[in-house]
mmCIF file of C-alpha atoms and ligand atoms in Angstrom:
data_model
loop_
_atom_site.group_PDB
_atom_site.id
_atom_site.type_symbol
_atom_site.label_atom_id
_atom_site.label_comp_id
_atom_site.label_asym_id
_atom_site.label_seq_id
_atom_site.Cartn_x
_atom_site.Cartn_y
_atom_site.Cartn_z
ATOM 1 C CA UNK A 4 63.165 182.828 36.717
ATOM 2 C CA UNK A 5 60.256 180.713 35.393
ATOM 3 C CA UNK A 6 57.726 182.251 33.084
ATOM 4 C CA UNK A 7 54.042 181.557 32.628
ATOM 5 C CA UNK A 8 51.427 181.481 29.921
ATOM 6 C CA UNK A 9 47.692 181.944 29.918
ATOM 7 C CA UNK A 10 46.162 179.238 27.737
ATOM 8 C CA UNK A 11 42.731 177.528 27.680
ATOM 9 C CA UNK A 12 41.541 179.761 30.510
ATOM 10 C CA UNK A 13 44.344 179.090 32.976
ATOM 11 C CA UNK A 14 47.816 180.293 33.860
ATOM 12 C CA UNK A 15 50.376 177.486 33.554
ATOM 13 C CA UNK A 16 54.200 177.312 33.462
ATOM 14 C CA UNK A 17 55.339 178.393 29.989
ATOM 15 C CA UNK A 18 56.929 175.000 29.318
ATOM 16 C CA UNK A 19 53.540 173.313 29.783
ATOM 17 C CA UNK A 20 51.653 175.569 27.358
ATOM 18 C CA UNK A 21 51.278 173.404 24.246
ATOM 19 C CA UNK A 22 49.033 173.188 21.215
ATOM 20 C CA UNK A 23 48.267 170.180 19.018
ATOM 21 C CA UNK A 24 50.107 169.488 15.775
ATOM 22 C CA UNK A 25 46.899 169.771 13.738
ATOM 23 C CA UNK A 26 46.062 173.267 14.972
ATOM 24 C CA UNK A 27 44.801 175.220 11.953
ATOM 25 C CA UNK A 28 46.909 178.327 12.691
ATOM 26 C CA UNK A 29 50.137 176.338 12.608
ATOM 27 C CA UNK A 30 49.528 175.198 9.040
ATOM 28 C CA UNK A 31 47.925 178.203 7.383
ATOM 29 C CA UNK A 32 49.137 181.252 9.317
ATOM 30 C CA UNK A 33 45.605 181.906 10.552
ATOM 31 C CA UNK A 34 46.475 183.732 13.752
ATOM 32 C CA UNK A 35 46.968 187.282 14.934
ATOM 33 C CA UNK A 36 49.592 188.382 17.371
ATOM 34 C CA UNK A 37 50.522 191.433 19.358
ATOM 35 C CA UNK A 38 53.763 192.577 20.887
ATOM 36 C CA UNK A 39 53.301 194.526 24.105
ATOM 37 C CA UNK A 40 55.974 195.804 26.426
ATOM 38 C CA UNK A 41 56.136 195.862 30.166
ATOM 39 C CA UNK A 42 58.770 198.443 31.110
ATOM 40 C CA UNK A 43 60.515 198.107 34.443
ATOM 41 C CA UNK A 44 60.872 201.273 36.511
ATOM 42 C CA UNK A 45 63.612 200.524 38.995
ATOM 43 C CA UNK A 46 63.157 203.688 41.089
ATOM 44 C CA UNK A 47 59.486 202.947 41.619
ATOM 45 C CA UNK A 48 59.979 199.157 41.671
ATOM 46 C CA UNK A 49 57.052 199.046 39.298
ATOM 47 C CA UNK A 50 56.356 197.540 35.882
ATOM 48 C CA UNK A 51 54.270 199.591 33.448
ATOM 49 C CA UNK A 52 52.538 197.937 30.510
ATOM 50 C CA UNK A 53 52.499 200.425 27.677
ATOM 51 C CA UNK A 54 49.255 201.169 25.811
ATOM 52 C CA UNK A 55 47.738 197.829 26.738
ATOM 53 C CA UNK A 56 44.244 198.753 25.593
ATOM 54 C CA UNK A 57 45.375 199.975 22.171
ATOM 55 C CA UNK A 58 47.208 196.721 21.499
ATOM 56 C CA UNK A 59 44.107 194.691 22.277
ATOM 57 C CA UNK A 60 41.897 197.018 20.249
ATOM 58 C CA UNK A 61 44.152 196.290 17.276
ATOM 59 C CA UNK A 62 43.989 192.569 17.998
ATOM 60 C CA UNK A 63 40.198 192.611 18.221
ATOM 61 C CA UNK A 64 39.975 194.568 14.956
ATOM 62 C CA UNK A 65 42.130 191.881 13.359
ATOM 63 C CA UNK A 66 39.736 189.263 14.746
ATOM 64 C CA UNK A 67 36.902 190.860 12.767
ATOM 65 C CA UNK A 68 38.983 190.725 9.605
ATOM 66 C CA UNK A 69 39.989 187.089 10.155
ATOM 67 C CA UNK A 70 36.498 186.027 11.280
ATOM 68 C CA UNK A 71 37.528 185.084 14.781
ATOM 69 C CA UNK A 72 35.070 185.161 17.640
ATOM 70 C CA UNK A 73 37.094 185.291 20.815
ATOM 71 C CA UNK A 74 35.301 184.403 24.024
ATOM 72 C CA UNK A 75 36.869 187.485 25.658
ATOM 73 C CA UNK A 76 36.072 191.201 25.823
ATOM 74 C CA UNK A 77 38.647 193.988 25.625
ATOM 75 C CA UNK A 78 38.497 194.307 29.407
ATOM 76 C CA UNK A 79 38.996 190.551 29.872
ATOM 77 C CA UNK A 80 42.112 190.598 27.680
ATOM 78 C CA UNK A 81 43.606 193.540 29.591
ATOM 79 C CA UNK A 82 42.826 191.977 32.974
ATOM 80 C CA UNK A 83 44.248 188.567 32.022
ATOM 81 C CA UNK A 84 47.445 190.205 30.785
ATOM 82 C CA UNK A 85 47.997 192.162 33.997
ATOM 83 C CA UNK A 86 47.341 188.998 36.055
ATOM 84 C CA UNK A 87 49.820 187.063 33.946
ATOM 85 C CA UNK A 88 52.493 189.760 34.294
ATOM 86 C CA UNK A 89 51.945 189.797 38.071
ATOM 87 C CA UNK A 90 52.319 186.037 38.236
ATOM 88 C CA UNK A 91 55.574 186.181 36.232
ATOM 89 C CA UNK A 92 56.935 188.728 38.738
ATOM 90 C CA UNK A 93 59.799 189.879 36.517
ATOM 91 C CA UNK A 94 61.793 192.916 37.596
ATOM 92 C CA UNK A 95 63.163 193.837 34.205
ATOM 93 C CA UNK A 96 61.748 194.848 30.832
ATOM 94 C CA UNK A 97 59.433 192.224 29.428
ATOM 95 C CA UNK A 98 57.771 191.470 26.148
ATOM 96 C CA UNK A 99 54.223 190.168 26.191
ATOM 97 C CA UNK A 100 53.053 188.055 23.276
ATOM 98 C CA UNK A 101 49.288 187.552 22.890
ATOM 99 C CA UNK A 102 48.058 185.260 20.139
ATOM 100 C CA UNK A 103 44.520 184.884 18.834
ATOM 101 C CA UNK A 104 44.461 181.791 16.693
ATOM 102 C CA UNK A 105 42.272 179.396 14.747
ATOM 103 C CA UNK A 106 42.427 176.635 17.308
ATOM 104 C CA UNK A 107 40.429 173.878 15.584
ATOM 105 C CA UNK A 108 42.506 170.809 14.890
ATOM 106 C CA UNK A 109 41.248 170.649 11.339
ATOM 107 C CA UNK A 110 42.857 170.825 7.932
ATOM 108 C CA UNK A 111 41.549 172.771 4.932
ATOM 109 C CA UNK A 112 42.322 176.293 3.782
ATOM 110 C CA UNK A 113 39.588 178.656 4.974
ATOM 111 C CA UNK A 114 38.647 181.188 7.617
ATOM 112 C CA UNK A 115 35.096 179.978 8.301
ATOM 113 C CA UNK A 116 33.758 177.086 10.398
ATOM 114 C CA UNK A 117 36.716 177.071 12.756
ATOM 115 C CA UNK A 118 37.033 177.682 16.473
ATOM 116 C CA UNK A 119 39.282 180.439 17.758
ATOM 117 C CA UNK A 120 41.139 180.800 21.015
ATOM 118 C CA UNK A 121 43.499 183.175 22.770
ATOM 119 C CA UNK A 122 46.752 182.677 24.604
ATOM 120 C CA UNK A 123 49.341 185.057 26.004
ATOM 121 C CA UNK A 124 52.782 184.686 27.530
ATOM 122 C CA UNK A 125 55.524 187.009 28.758
ATOM 123 C CA UNK A 126 59.305 186.759 28.612
ATOM 124 C CA UNK A 127 62.144 189.047 29.694
ATOM 125 C CA UNK A 128 63.396 190.855 26.595
ATOM 126 C CA UNK A 129 65.849 193.721 26.338
ATOM 127 C CA UNK A 130 66.671 195.596 23.159
ATOM 128 C CA UNK A 131 65.328 194.153 19.897
ATOM 129 C CA UNK A 132 67.613 195.973 17.477
ATOM 130 C CA UNK A 133 70.660 195.754 19.674
ATOM 131 C CA UNK A 134 72.455 198.809 18.292
ATOM 132 C CA UNK A 135 72.510 202.512 19.210
ATOM 133 C CA UNK A 136 72.619 203.499 15.541
ATOM 134 C CA UNK A 137 71.085 201.156 12.980
ATOM 135 C CA UNK A 138 72.579 200.497 9.554
ATOM 136 C CA UNK A 139 69.714 199.470 7.305
ATOM 137 C CA UNK A 140 69.189 198.462 3.694
ATOM 138 C CA UNK A 141 66.289 198.020 1.304
ATOM 139 C CA UNK A 142 65.240 194.419 0.871
ATOM 140 C CA UNK A 143 64.357 193.103 -2.556
ATOM 141 C CA UNK A 144 61.067 191.845 -1.051
ATOM 142 C CA UNK A 145 58.117 194.260 -1.163
ATOM 143 C CA UNK A 146 55.221 194.575 1.269
ATOM 144 C CA UNK A 147 52.020 192.879 0.104
ATOM 145 C CA UNK A 148 49.194 194.983 -1.257
ATOM 146 C CA UNK A 149 46.227 195.442 1.108
ATOM 147 C CA UNK A 150 44.254 193.140 -1.200
ATOM 148 C CA UNK A 151 46.865 190.391 -0.989
ATOM 149 C CA UNK A 152 47.061 190.202 2.812
ATOM 150 C CA UNK A 153 45.927 193.223 4.856
ATOM 151 C CA UNK A 154 49.130 194.708 6.367
ATOM 152 C CA UNK A 155 47.006 196.588 8.923
ATOM 153 C CA UNK A 156 46.517 193.386 10.906
ATOM 154 C CA UNK A 157 49.278 191.458 12.608
ATOM 155 C CA UNK A 158 48.390 188.223 10.835
ATOM 156 C CA UNK A 159 51.056 185.620 11.578
ATOM 157 C CA UNK A 160 51.052 184.380 7.985
ATOM 158 C CA UNK A 161 52.048 187.777 6.582
ATOM 159 C CA UNK A 162 55.254 187.712 8.635
ATOM 160 C CA UNK A 163 56.905 185.322 6.198
ATOM 161 C CA UNK A 164 57.259 188.427 4.020
ATOM 162 C CA UNK A 165 59.012 190.276 6.866
ATOM 163 C CA UNK A 166 61.242 187.268 7.558
ATOM 164 C CA UNK A 167 62.397 187.133 3.922
ATOM 165 C CA UNK A 168 63.329 190.810 4.089
ATOM 166 C CA UNK A 169 65.050 190.640 7.468
ATOM 167 C CA UNK A 170 67.168 187.607 6.648
ATOM 168 C CA UNK A 171 68.220 189.005 3.291
ATOM 169 C CA UNK A 172 69.643 192.204 4.752
ATOM 170 C CA UNK A 173 71.029 190.722 7.984
ATOM 171 C CA UNK A 174 72.953 188.146 5.959
ATOM 172 C CA UNK A 175 74.239 191.041 3.863
ATOM 173 C CA UNK A 176 75.628 192.651 7.027
ATOM 174 C CA UNK A 177 72.920 195.186 7.963
ATOM 175 C CA UNK A 178 70.836 195.572 11.122
ATOM 176 C CA UNK A 179 67.349 195.920 9.688
ATOM 177 C CA UNK A 180 65.429 195.831 6.415
ATOM 178 C CA UNK A 181 63.251 198.483 4.856
ATOM 179 C CA UNK A 182 60.606 197.331 2.424
ATOM 180 C CA UNK A 183 58.905 199.194 -0.386
ATOM 181 C CA UNK A 184 55.166 199.280 -0.919
ATOM 182 C CA UNK A 185 53.782 197.538 -4.022
ATOM 183 C CA UNK A 186 53.891 200.908 -5.838
ATOM 184 C CA UNK A 187 57.531 201.508 -4.895
ATOM 185 C CA UNK A 188 57.256 203.948 -1.994
ATOM 186 C CA UNK A 189 58.900 203.482 1.353
ATOM 187 C CA UNK A 190 56.731 201.272 3.508
ATOM 188 C CA UNK A 191 58.289 200.053 6.760
ATOM 189 C CA UNK A 192 60.896 197.912 8.468
ATOM 190 C CA UNK A 193 60.450 194.207 9.160
ATOM 191 C CA UNK A 194 59.081 195.022 12.600
ATOM 192 C CA UNK A 195 59.092 198.814 12.750
ATOM 193 C CA UNK A 196 57.588 201.899 11.174
ATOM 194 C CA UNK A 197 59.917 204.496 9.729
ATOM 195 C CA UNK A 198 60.213 208.285 10.045
ATOM 196 C CA UNK A 199 62.458 210.778 8.275
ATOM 197 C CA UNK A 200 63.236 214.411 9.042
ATOM 198 C CA UNK A 201 63.276 216.695 6.014
ATOM 199 C CA UNK A 202 63.655 220.469 6.504
ATOM 200 C CA UNK A 203 62.883 220.115 10.207
ATOM 201 C CA UNK A 204 59.603 218.282 9.562
ATOM 202 C CA UNK A 205 58.772 214.717 10.494
ATOM 203 C CA UNK A 206 57.479 212.619 7.619
ATOM 204 C CA UNK A 207 56.222 209.045 7.791
ATOM 205 C CA UNK A 208 54.517 206.788 5.226
ATOM 206 C CA UNK A 209 50.687 206.809 5.228
ATOM 207 C CA UNK A 210 48.396 203.840 5.929
ATOM 208 C CA UNK A 211 47.917 203.181 2.198
ATOM 209 C CA UNK A 212 51.611 202.383 1.702
ATOM 210 C CA UNK A 213 51.107 198.894 3.170
ATOM 211 C CA UNK A 214 52.199 199.662 6.707
ATOM 212 C CA UNK A 215 51.041 198.392 10.046
ATOM 213 C CA UNK A 216 49.592 201.397 11.878
ATOM 214 C CA UNK A 217 52.060 201.181 14.729
ATOM 215 C CA UNK A 218 51.189 202.155 18.258
ATOM 216 C CA UNK A 219 54.725 203.488 18.741
ATOM 217 C CA UNK A 220 54.291 205.470 15.497
ATOM 218 C CA UNK A 221 51.148 207.021 16.951
ATOM 219 C CA UNK A 222 52.914 207.688 20.280
ATOM 220 C CA UNK A 223 55.810 209.458 18.554
ATOM 221 C CA UNK A 224 53.457 211.580 16.421
ATOM 222 C CA UNK A 225 51.638 212.654 19.594
ATOM 223 C CA UNK A 226 54.826 213.341 21.570
ATOM 224 C CA UNK A 227 56.390 215.316 18.721
ATOM 225 C CA UNK A 228 53.346 217.571 18.576
ATOM 226 C CA UNK A 229 52.652 217.977 22.254
ATOM 227 C CA UNK A 230 56.210 218.160 23.592
ATOM 228 C CA UNK A 231 58.199 219.741 20.754
ATOM 229 C CA UNK A 232 55.612 221.439 18.560
ATOM 230 C CA UNK A 233 56.739 219.332 15.591
ATOM 231 C CA UNK A 234 54.012 218.177 13.202
ATOM 232 C CA UNK A 235 54.223 214.893 11.303
ATOM 233 C CA UNK A 236 53.287 214.709 7.671
ATOM 234 C CA UNK A 237 51.882 211.340 6.558
ATOM 235 C CA UNK A 238 52.679 211.102 2.862
ATOM 236 C CA UNK A 239 54.368 208.722 0.391
ATOM 237 C CA UNK A 240 58.168 208.907 0.598
ATOM 238 C CA UNK A 241 60.526 208.178 -2.306
ATOM 239 C CA UNK A 242 63.597 206.051 -1.783
ATOM 240 C CA UNK A 243 65.933 208.921 -2.768
ATOM 241 C CA UNK A 244 64.250 211.224 -0.226
ATOM 242 C CA UNK A 245 65.356 208.839 2.473
ATOM 243 C CA UNK A 246 68.967 208.951 1.226
ATOM 244 C CA UNK A 247 68.975 212.758 1.408
ATOM 245 C CA UNK A 248 66.950 213.165 4.620
ATOM 246 C CA UNK A 249 68.601 214.871 7.605
ATOM 247 C CA UNK A 250 67.485 212.268 10.130
ATOM 248 C CA UNK A 251 65.818 208.890 10.141
ATOM 249 C CA UNK A 252 64.552 206.550 12.845
ATOM 250 C CA UNK A 253 62.423 203.456 13.245
ATOM 251 C CA UNK A 254 59.683 202.855 15.791
ATOM 252 C CA UNK A 255 58.157 199.699 17.228
ATOM 253 C CA UNK A 256 57.125 198.167 20.505
ATOM 254 C CA UNK A 257 60.103 195.823 20.466
ATOM 255 C CA UNK A 258 62.614 198.241 18.886
ATOM 256 C CA UNK A 259 61.391 201.365 20.762
ATOM 257 C CA UNK A 260 62.750 204.392 18.866
ATOM 258 C CA UNK A 261 65.931 203.326 17.090
ATOM 259 C CA UNK A 262 67.994 205.934 15.218
ATOM 260 C CA UNK A 263 68.979 205.001 11.650
ATOM 261 C CA UNK A 264 72.270 206.542 10.579
ATOM 262 C CA UNK A 265 73.025 204.637 7.406
ATOM 263 C CA UNK A 266 70.813 203.418 4.534
ATOM 264 C CA UNK A 267 72.132 201.368 1.614
ATOM 265 C CA UNK A 268 75.704 202.320 2.566
ATOM 266 C CA UNK A 269 74.883 206.034 2.492
ATOM 267 C CA UNK A 270 75.172 208.140 5.630
ATOM 268 C CA UNK A 271 72.025 209.898 6.800
ATOM 269 C CA UNK A 272 72.986 213.497 7.611
ATOM 270 C CA UNK A 273 76.436 213.383 9.204
ATOM 271 C CA UNK A 274 76.008 209.768 10.276
ATOM 272 C CA UNK A 275 75.263 210.703 13.890
ATOM 273 C CA UNK A 276 71.985 210.676 15.814
ATOM 274 C CA UNK A 277 70.121 213.876 14.835
ATOM 275 C CA UNK A 278 68.697 216.426 17.313
ATOM 276 C CA UNK A 279 64.990 215.685 16.706
ATOM 277 C CA UNK A 280 65.588 211.944 16.935
ATOM 278 C CA UNK A 281 67.554 212.415 20.155
ATOM 279 C CA UNK A 282 64.903 214.439 21.957
ATOM 280 C CA UNK A 283 62.060 212.176 20.837
ATOM 281 C CA UNK A 284 64.004 209.112 21.931
ATOM 282 C CA UNK A 285 64.562 210.619 25.381
ATOM 283 C CA UNK A 286 60.939 211.722 25.794
ATOM 284 C CA UNK A 287 59.671 208.330 24.645
ATOM 285 C CA UNK A 288 61.888 206.384 27.030
ATOM 286 C CA UNK A 289 60.618 208.426 30.002
ATOM 287 C CA UNK A 290 56.980 208.074 28.967
ATOM 288 C CA UNK A 291 57.067 204.276 28.613
ATOM 289 C CA UNK A 292 58.646 203.872 32.049
ATOM 290 C CA UNK A 293 55.821 205.825 33.623
ATOM 291 C CA UNK A 294 58.056 208.789 34.483
ATOM 292 C CA UNK A 295 55.919 211.428 32.783
ATOM 293 C CA UNK A 296 52.597 211.904 34.619
ATOM 294 C CA UNK A 297 51.113 213.641 31.559
ATOM 295 C CA UNK A 298 50.983 210.259 29.856
ATOM 296 C CA UNK A 299 50.112 208.003 32.773
ATOM 297 C CA UNK A 300 46.901 207.078 30.914
ATOM 298 C CA UNK A 301 49.143 205.007 28.593
ATOM 299 C CA UNK A 302 50.864 203.124 31.426
ATOM 300 C CA UNK A 303 49.173 200.272 33.286
ATOM 301 C CA UNK A 304 50.945 199.382 36.550
ATOM 302 C CA UNK A 305 51.367 195.655 37.119
ATOM 303 C CA UNK A 306 52.099 195.561 40.835
ATOM 304 C CA UNK A 307 50.072 197.110 43.665
ATOM 305 C CA UNK A 308 51.711 200.476 44.392
ATOM 306 C CA UNK A 309 51.767 199.959 48.141
ATOM 307 C CA UNK A 310 53.009 196.365 48.263
ATOM 308 C CA UNK A 311 56.451 195.895 49.806
ATOM 309 C CA UNK A 312 58.766 194.641 47.111
ATOM 310 C CA UNK A 313 61.164 192.040 48.398
ATOM 311 C CA UNK A 314 63.558 192.029 45.443
HETATM 312 N N1 LIG B 22 55.428 197.307 11.386
HETATM 313 C C1 LIG B 22 55.518 195.991 11.566
HETATM 314 C C2 LIG B 22 55.569 195.110 10.367
HETATM 315 C C3 LIG B 22 55.571 195.452 12.858
HETATM 316 O O1 LIG B 22 55.660 194.127 13.038
HETATM 317 C C4 LIG B 22 55.552 196.312 13.968
HETATM 318 C C5 LIG B 22 55.647 195.752 15.361
HETATM 319 N N2 LIG B 22 54.380 195.488 15.893
HETATM 320 C C6 LIG B 22 55.458 197.694 13.733
HETATM 321 C C7 LIG B 22 55.396 198.151 12.433
HETATM 322 C C8 LIG B 22 55.398 198.667 14.862
HETATM 323 O O2 LIG B 22 54.172 198.585 15.506
HETATM 324 P P1 LIG B 22 53.999 198.928 17.054
HETATM 325 O O3 LIG B 22 54.592 200.262 17.256
HETATM 326 O O4 LIG B 22 52.527 198.910 17.272
HETATM 327 O O5 LIG B 22 54.713 197.864 17.798
#
């Protein structure tokens, strides 16, 4: 099934979407990306894009930080993305990758006096961490301080840090990396936020521990409160607290809610998926597929509801 990209104001086959070798973003990491999911609901023959607006709000905030003036409003970005997903016509879970980038074909390290542009493409993508129970380990690489590169923005250049961490632990036989903040508290995974359960309470690192403020993190905090009456404490977490926690899981658009059952070769709890993790995982998977009307405000349908689907 061919895929498409939106680039330079038109939708073209993905294979034809190219940028020049001198593009500023390619050399200096001066771009921002998002990862958005379209979740296929087979009963309804519908695709729901999850929290589309929130992803583009984060992207546009990043644009302010990186001094990018995109010639698009929030509404434009949402509309273009739905049109692109319709054109792709996939009937399976997809991953949508928008990129706002310094598009000038100019060399020289800077943020100013450069043009910016926006592109987006979509590809079919199943599970990111392809395990039911993740075995994770701390990487020797730490997250950058907010005054080194702001971790709150999905700046492409910062992801070299994540790549160092991921490759180190994967080549050591684990599924995912956890990184520490500059001051030695638990920060996040290479592409996920992290939660632990201690004494029946959910705890997750706060914004000032060099995390990306994940949209899945926010979703899980809301679901835990509204559906299960479980509050989440945002506070610094010590490494040893993770070892002795009863449950642990990671959250991210790509990874969804992935249970973590082993950290640094130590079992979390009894090494099985814990009860709070299990019920949150189930609730989350229904919400993102558009099966819970209470949260339909988070789900943007891609296809007209009344159209006859042929496949
Ligand atoms: N942290 C990092 C470093 C990430 O790359 C991601 C994925 N975007 C997340 C956390 C989770 O964020 P979200 O739930 O918004 O996808």
